[in-house]
mmCIF file of C-alpha atoms in Angstrom:
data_model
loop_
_atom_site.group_PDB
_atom_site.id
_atom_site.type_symbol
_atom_site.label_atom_id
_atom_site.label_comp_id
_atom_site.label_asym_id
_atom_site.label_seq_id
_atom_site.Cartn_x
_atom_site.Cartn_y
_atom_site.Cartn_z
ATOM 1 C CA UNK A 1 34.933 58.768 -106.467
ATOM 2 C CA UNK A 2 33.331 55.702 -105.730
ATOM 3 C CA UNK A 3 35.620 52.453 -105.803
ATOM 4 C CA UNK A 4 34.594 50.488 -108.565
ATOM 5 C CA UNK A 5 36.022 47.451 -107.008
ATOM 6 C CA UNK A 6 33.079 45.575 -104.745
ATOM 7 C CA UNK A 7 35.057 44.646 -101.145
ATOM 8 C CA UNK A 8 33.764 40.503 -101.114
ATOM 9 C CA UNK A 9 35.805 39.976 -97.323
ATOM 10 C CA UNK A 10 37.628 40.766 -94.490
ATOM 11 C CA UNK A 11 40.824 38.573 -94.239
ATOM 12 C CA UNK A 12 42.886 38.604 -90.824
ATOM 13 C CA UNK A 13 45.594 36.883 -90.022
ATOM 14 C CA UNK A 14 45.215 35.377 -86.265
ATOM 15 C CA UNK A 15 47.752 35.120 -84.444
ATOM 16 C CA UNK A 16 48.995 38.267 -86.250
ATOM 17 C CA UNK A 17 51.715 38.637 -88.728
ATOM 18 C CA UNK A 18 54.382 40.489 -87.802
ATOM 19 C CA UNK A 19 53.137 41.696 -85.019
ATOM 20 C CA UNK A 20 52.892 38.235 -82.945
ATOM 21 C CA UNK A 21 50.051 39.751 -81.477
ATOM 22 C CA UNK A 22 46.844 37.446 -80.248
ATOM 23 C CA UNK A 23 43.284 39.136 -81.424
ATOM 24 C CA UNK A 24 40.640 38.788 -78.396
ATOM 25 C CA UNK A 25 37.849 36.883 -79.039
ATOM 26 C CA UNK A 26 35.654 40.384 -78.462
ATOM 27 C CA UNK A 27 37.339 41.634 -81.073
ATOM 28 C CA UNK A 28 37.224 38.634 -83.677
ATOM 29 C CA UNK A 29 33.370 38.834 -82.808
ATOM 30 C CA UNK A 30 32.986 42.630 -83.934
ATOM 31 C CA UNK A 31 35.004 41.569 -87.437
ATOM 32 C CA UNK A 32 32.311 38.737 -87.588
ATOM 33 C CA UNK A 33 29.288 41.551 -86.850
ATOM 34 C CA UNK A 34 31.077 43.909 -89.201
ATOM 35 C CA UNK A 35 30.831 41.292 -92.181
ATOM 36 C CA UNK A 36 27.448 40.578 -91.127
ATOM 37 C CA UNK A 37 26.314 44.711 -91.457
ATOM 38 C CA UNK A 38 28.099 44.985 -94.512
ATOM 39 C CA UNK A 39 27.480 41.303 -95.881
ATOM 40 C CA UNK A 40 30.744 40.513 -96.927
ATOM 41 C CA UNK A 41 32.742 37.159 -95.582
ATOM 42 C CA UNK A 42 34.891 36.937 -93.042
ATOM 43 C CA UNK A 43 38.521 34.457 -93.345
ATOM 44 C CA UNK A 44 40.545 34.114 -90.029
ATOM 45 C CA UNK A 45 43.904 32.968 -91.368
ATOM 46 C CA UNK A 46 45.221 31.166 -87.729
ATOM 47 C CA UNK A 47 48.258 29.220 -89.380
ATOM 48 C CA UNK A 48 50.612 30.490 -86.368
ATOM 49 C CA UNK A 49 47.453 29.363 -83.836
ATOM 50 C CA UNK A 50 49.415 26.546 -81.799
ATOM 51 C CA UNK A 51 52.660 29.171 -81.794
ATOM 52 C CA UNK A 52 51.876 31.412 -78.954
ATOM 53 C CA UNK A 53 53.833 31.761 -75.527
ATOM 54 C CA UNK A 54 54.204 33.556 -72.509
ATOM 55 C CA UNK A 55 57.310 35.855 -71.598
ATOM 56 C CA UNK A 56 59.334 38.287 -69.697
ATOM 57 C CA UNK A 57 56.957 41.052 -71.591
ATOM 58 C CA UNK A 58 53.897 39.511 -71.132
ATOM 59 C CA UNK A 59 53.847 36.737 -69.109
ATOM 60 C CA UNK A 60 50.015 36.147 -69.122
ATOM 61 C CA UNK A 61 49.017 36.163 -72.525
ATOM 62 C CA UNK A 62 45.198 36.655 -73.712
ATOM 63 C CA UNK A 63 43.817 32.788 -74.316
ATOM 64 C CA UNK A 64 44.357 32.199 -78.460
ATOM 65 C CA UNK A 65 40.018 31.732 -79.173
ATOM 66 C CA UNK A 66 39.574 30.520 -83.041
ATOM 67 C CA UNK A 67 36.466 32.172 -85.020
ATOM 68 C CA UNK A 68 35.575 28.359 -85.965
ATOM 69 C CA UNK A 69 34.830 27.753 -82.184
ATOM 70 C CA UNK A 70 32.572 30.767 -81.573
ATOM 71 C CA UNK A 71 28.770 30.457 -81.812
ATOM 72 C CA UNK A 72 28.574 33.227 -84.113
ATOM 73 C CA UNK A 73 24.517 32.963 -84.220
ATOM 74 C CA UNK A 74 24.753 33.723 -80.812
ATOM 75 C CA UNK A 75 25.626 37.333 -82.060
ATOM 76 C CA UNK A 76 23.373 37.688 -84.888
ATOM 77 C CA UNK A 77 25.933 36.643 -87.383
ATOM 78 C CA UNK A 78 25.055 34.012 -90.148
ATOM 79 C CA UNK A 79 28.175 31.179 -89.678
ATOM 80 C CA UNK A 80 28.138 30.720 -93.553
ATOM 81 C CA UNK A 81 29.755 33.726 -93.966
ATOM 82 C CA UNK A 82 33.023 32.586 -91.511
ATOM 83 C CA UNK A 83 35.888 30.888 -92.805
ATOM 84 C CA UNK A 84 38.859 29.606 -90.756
ATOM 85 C CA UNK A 85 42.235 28.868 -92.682
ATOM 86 C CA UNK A 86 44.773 26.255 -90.535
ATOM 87 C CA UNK A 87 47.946 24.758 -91.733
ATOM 88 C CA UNK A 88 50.852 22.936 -90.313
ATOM 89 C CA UNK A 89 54.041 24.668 -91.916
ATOM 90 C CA UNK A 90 54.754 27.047 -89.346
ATOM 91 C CA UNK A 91 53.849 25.864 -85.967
ATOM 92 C CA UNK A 92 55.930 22.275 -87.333
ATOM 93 C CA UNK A 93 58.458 24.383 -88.978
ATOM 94 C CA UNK A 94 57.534 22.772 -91.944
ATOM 95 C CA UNK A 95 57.710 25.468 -94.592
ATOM 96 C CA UNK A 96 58.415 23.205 -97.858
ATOM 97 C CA UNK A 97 55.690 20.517 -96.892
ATOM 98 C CA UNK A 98 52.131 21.851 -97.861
ATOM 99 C CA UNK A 99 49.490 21.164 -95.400
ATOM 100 C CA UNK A 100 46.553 23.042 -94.738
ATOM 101 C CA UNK A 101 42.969 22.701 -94.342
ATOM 102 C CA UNK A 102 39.670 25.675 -94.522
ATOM 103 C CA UNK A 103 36.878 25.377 -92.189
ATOM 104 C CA UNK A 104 34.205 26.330 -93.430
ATOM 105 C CA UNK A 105 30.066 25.469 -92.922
ATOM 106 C CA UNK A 106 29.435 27.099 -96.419
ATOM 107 C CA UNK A 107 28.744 24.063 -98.162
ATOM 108 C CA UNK A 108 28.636 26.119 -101.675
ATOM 109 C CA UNK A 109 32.220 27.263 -100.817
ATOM 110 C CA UNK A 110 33.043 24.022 -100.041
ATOM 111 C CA UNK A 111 32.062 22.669 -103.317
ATOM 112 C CA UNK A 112 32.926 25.423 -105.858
ATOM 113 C CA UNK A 113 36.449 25.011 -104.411
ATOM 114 C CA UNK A 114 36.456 20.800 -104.455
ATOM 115 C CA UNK A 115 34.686 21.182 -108.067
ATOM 116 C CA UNK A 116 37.624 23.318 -109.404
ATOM 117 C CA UNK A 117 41.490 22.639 -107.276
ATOM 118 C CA UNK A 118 42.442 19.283 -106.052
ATOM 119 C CA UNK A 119 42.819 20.923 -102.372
ATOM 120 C CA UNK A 120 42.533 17.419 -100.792
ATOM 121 C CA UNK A 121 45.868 16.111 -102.497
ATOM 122 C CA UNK A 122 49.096 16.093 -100.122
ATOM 123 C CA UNK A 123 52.541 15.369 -101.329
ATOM 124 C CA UNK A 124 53.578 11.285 -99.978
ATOM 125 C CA UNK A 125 55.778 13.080 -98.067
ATOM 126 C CA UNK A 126 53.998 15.460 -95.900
ATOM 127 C CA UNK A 127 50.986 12.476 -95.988
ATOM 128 C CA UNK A 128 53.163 10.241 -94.258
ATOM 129 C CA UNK A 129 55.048 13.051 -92.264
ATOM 130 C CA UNK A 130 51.710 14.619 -90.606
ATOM 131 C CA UNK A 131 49.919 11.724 -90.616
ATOM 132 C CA UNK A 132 52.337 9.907 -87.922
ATOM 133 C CA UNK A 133 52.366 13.363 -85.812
ATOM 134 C CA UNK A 134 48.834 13.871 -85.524
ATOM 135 C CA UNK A 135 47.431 10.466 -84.794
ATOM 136 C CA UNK A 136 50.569 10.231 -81.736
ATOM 137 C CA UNK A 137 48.585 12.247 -79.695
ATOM 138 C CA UNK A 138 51.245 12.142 -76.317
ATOM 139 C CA UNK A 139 53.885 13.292 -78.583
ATOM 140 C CA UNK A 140 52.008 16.289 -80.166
ATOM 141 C CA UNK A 141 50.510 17.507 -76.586
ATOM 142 C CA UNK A 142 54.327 17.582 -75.892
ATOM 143 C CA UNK A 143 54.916 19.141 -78.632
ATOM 144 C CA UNK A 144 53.021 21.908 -78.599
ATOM 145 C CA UNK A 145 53.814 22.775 -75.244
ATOM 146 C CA UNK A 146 57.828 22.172 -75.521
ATOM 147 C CA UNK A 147 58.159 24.428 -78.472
ATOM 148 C CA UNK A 148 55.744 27.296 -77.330
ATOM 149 C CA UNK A 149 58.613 27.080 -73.895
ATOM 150 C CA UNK A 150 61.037 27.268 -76.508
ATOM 151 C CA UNK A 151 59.841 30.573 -78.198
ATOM 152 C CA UNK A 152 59.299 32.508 -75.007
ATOM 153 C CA UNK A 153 62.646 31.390 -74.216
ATOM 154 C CA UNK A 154 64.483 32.387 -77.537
ATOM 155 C CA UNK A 155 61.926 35.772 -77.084
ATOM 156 C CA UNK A 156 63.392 37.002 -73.906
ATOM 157 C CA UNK A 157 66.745 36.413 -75.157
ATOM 158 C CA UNK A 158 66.066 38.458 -78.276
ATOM 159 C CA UNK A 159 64.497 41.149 -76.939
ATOM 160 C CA UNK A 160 66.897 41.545 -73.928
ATOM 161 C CA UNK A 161 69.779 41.890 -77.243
ATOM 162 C CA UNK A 162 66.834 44.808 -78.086
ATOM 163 C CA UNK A 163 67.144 46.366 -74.513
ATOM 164 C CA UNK A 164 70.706 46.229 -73.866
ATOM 165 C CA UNK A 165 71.317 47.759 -77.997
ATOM 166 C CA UNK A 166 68.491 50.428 -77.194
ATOM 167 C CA UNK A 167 66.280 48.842 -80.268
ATOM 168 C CA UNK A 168 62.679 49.712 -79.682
ATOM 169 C CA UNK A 169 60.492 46.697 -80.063
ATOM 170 C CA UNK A 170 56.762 45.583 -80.252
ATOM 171 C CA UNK A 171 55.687 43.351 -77.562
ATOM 172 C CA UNK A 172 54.482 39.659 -78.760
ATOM 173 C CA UNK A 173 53.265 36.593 -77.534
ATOM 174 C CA UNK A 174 52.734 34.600 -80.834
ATOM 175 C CA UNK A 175 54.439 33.597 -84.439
ATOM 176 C CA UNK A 176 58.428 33.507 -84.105
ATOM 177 C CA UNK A 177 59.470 37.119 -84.531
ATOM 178 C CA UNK A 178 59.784 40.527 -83.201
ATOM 179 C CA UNK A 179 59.042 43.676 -84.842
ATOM 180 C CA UNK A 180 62.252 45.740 -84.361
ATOM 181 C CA UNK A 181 62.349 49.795 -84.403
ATOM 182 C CA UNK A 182 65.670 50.306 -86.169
ATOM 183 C CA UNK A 183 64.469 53.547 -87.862
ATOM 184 C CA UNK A 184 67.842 55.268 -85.733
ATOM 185 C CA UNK A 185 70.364 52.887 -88.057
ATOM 186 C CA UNK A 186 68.895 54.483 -91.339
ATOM 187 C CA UNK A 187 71.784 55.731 -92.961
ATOM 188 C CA UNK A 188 71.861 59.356 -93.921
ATOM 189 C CA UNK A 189 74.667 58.352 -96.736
ATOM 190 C CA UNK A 190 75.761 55.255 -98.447
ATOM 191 C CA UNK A 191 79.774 53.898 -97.940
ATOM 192 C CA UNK A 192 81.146 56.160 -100.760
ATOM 193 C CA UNK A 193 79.177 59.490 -99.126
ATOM 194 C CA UNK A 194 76.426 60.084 -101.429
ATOM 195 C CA UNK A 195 73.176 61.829 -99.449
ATOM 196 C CA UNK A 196 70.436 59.190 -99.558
ATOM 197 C CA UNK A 197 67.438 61.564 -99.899
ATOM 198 C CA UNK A 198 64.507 59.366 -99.186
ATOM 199 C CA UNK A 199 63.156 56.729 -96.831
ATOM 200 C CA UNK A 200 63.512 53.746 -99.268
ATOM 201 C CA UNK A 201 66.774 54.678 -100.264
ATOM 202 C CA UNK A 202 67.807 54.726 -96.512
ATOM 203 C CA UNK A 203 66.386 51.500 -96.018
ATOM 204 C CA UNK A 204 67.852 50.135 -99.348
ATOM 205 C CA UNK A 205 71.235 50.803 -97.852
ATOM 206 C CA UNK A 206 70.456 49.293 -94.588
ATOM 207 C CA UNK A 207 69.389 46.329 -96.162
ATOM 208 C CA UNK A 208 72.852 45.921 -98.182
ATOM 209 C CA UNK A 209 74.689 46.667 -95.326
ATOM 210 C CA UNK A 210 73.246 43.952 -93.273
ATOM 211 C CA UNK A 211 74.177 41.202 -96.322
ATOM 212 C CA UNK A 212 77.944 42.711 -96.473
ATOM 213 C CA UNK A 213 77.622 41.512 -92.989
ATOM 214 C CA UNK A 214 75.819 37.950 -94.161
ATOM 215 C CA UNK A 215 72.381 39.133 -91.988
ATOM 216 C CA UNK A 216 69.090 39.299 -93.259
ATOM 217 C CA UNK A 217 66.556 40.652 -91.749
ATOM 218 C CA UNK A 218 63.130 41.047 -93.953
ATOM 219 C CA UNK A 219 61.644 44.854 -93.244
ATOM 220 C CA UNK A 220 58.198 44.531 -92.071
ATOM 221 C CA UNK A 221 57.304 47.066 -95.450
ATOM 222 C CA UNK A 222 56.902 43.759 -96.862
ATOM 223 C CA UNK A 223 54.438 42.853 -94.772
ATOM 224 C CA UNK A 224 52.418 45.933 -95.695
ATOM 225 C CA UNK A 225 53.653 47.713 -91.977
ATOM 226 C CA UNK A 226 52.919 51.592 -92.753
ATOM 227 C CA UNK A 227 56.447 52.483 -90.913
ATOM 228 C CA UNK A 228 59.850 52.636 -92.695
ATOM 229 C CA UNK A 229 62.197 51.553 -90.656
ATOM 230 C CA UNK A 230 60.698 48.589 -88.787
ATOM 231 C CA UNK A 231 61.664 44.838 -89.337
ATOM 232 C CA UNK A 232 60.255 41.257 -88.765
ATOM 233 C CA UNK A 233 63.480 39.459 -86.708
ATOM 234 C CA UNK A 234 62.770 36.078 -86.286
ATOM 235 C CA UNK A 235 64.159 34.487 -83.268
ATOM 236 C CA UNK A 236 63.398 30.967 -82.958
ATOM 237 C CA UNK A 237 66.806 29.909 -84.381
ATOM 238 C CA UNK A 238 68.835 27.285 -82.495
ATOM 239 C CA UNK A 239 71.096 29.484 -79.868
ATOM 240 C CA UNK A 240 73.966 29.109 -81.730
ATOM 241 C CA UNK A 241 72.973 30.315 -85.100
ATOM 242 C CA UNK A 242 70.854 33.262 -83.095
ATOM 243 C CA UNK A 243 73.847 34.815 -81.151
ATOM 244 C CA UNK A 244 75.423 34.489 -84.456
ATOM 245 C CA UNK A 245 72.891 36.710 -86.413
ATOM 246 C CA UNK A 246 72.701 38.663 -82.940
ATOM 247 C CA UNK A 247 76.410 39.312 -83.191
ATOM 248 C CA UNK A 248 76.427 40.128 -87.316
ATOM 249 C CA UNK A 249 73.233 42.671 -86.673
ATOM 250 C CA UNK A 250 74.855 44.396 -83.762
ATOM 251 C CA UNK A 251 78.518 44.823 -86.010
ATOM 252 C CA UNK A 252 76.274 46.281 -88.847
ATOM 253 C CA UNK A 253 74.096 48.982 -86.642
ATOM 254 C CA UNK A 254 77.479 50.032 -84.769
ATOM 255 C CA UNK A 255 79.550 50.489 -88.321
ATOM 256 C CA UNK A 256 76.736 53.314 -88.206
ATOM 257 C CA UNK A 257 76.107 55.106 -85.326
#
């Protein structure tokens, strides 16, 4: 049956989430030529863009290119239909202070969305906040580069815990988490013996497990991954408070197996 729902865009999310992987610029330019086929709009979402790193696993990451700096008419596609979305709350670890901007040439985007949110308004807070750390420019090139060090240090240490507990993982080089394979720890039973017959209930049980322990660990279902089983662990946590979590995981998967 045909979907009665008209598809208006293609929406990525670059560097990827949860995969922390970077999309080549080749790549990004075949979404752009896709959109262009099927004329539909194209929105990178690069909010993790300064938050890539090199480490043990890849130690010469791809270059992160964003889709606002590529001449897309260079490659037959029309640049009104390209839309970049930045913001500051991850790479500043900034969650609960709203900053974020859309690129955009589409100048009746641009004004259907001015003519009907206030997007321009910031909080005083995050105003005063970003507007100190982006006009000290020797500060922010340290920055950048001190906390992408940072992550592909707390990244090897994570995913040598991974090695050493024989936890599968996916390779990354972006964001400030690791998709874990911990589809082995499922349990087959909850603590008072009942069978757990399906996936979710399996991962249910997991998932209560881990808070008797005071873990959490969000399974990547939630970020629509198609595997059961598989979870987003961030590790850019100050060392302490990551050996901790390190230490509560590890007591939960061996209560187990």
């Amino acid at each position: 049956m045909k979907s009665l729902v008209k598809v208006k865009a293609l929406l990525t999310s670059n560097p990827h989430n949860p995969s922390g992987r970077i999309i080549p610029k080749e790549t990004l330019i075949e979404y752009g030529k896709f959109c262009e086929k099927h004329d539909i709009h194209f929105i990178s979402d690069e909010i993790y863009a300064l938050s890539t790193f090199a480490n043990r696993d890849i130690p010469h990451p791809i270059e992160f290119i964003s889709a606002s700096s590529i001449d897309w008419e260079c490659y037959g596609v029309n640049p009104f239909r390209i839309h970049v979305l930045v913001g500051a709350s991850k790479d500043f670890g900034s969650c609960g202070l709203r900053v974020g901007s859309l690129i955009s040439t589409n100048q009746n985007l641009v004004k259907a969305m001015l003519s009907s949110s206030l997007l321009m308004k910031l909080s005083s807070p995050a105003d005063r906040l970003f507007r100190g750390i982006l006009t000290d420019r020797p500060w922010l090139e340290w920055y950048i580069k001190e906390n992408q060090k940072r992550l592909g240090e707390s990244y090897n240490k994570v995913t040598e815990w991974c090695i050493n507990m024989g936890i599968p993982y996916e390779k990354a080089s972006a964001g400030f988490f690791i998709l874990v394979d911990l589809r082995k720890w499922l349990p087959s039973h909850n603590k008072i013996g009942q069978k757990l017959s399906t996936q979710i209930e399996q991962l249910n049980e997991l998932n209560k497990r881990m808070l008797d322990n005071k873990v959490l660990a969000n399974p990547a279902t939630a970020y629509h991954h198609p595997v059961v089983g598989y979870y987003r662990l961030t590790h850019s946590l100050y060392p302490e408070i990551q050996q901790l979590g390190l230490d509560r995981l590890e007591k939960t998967l061996k209560e187990i197996v």
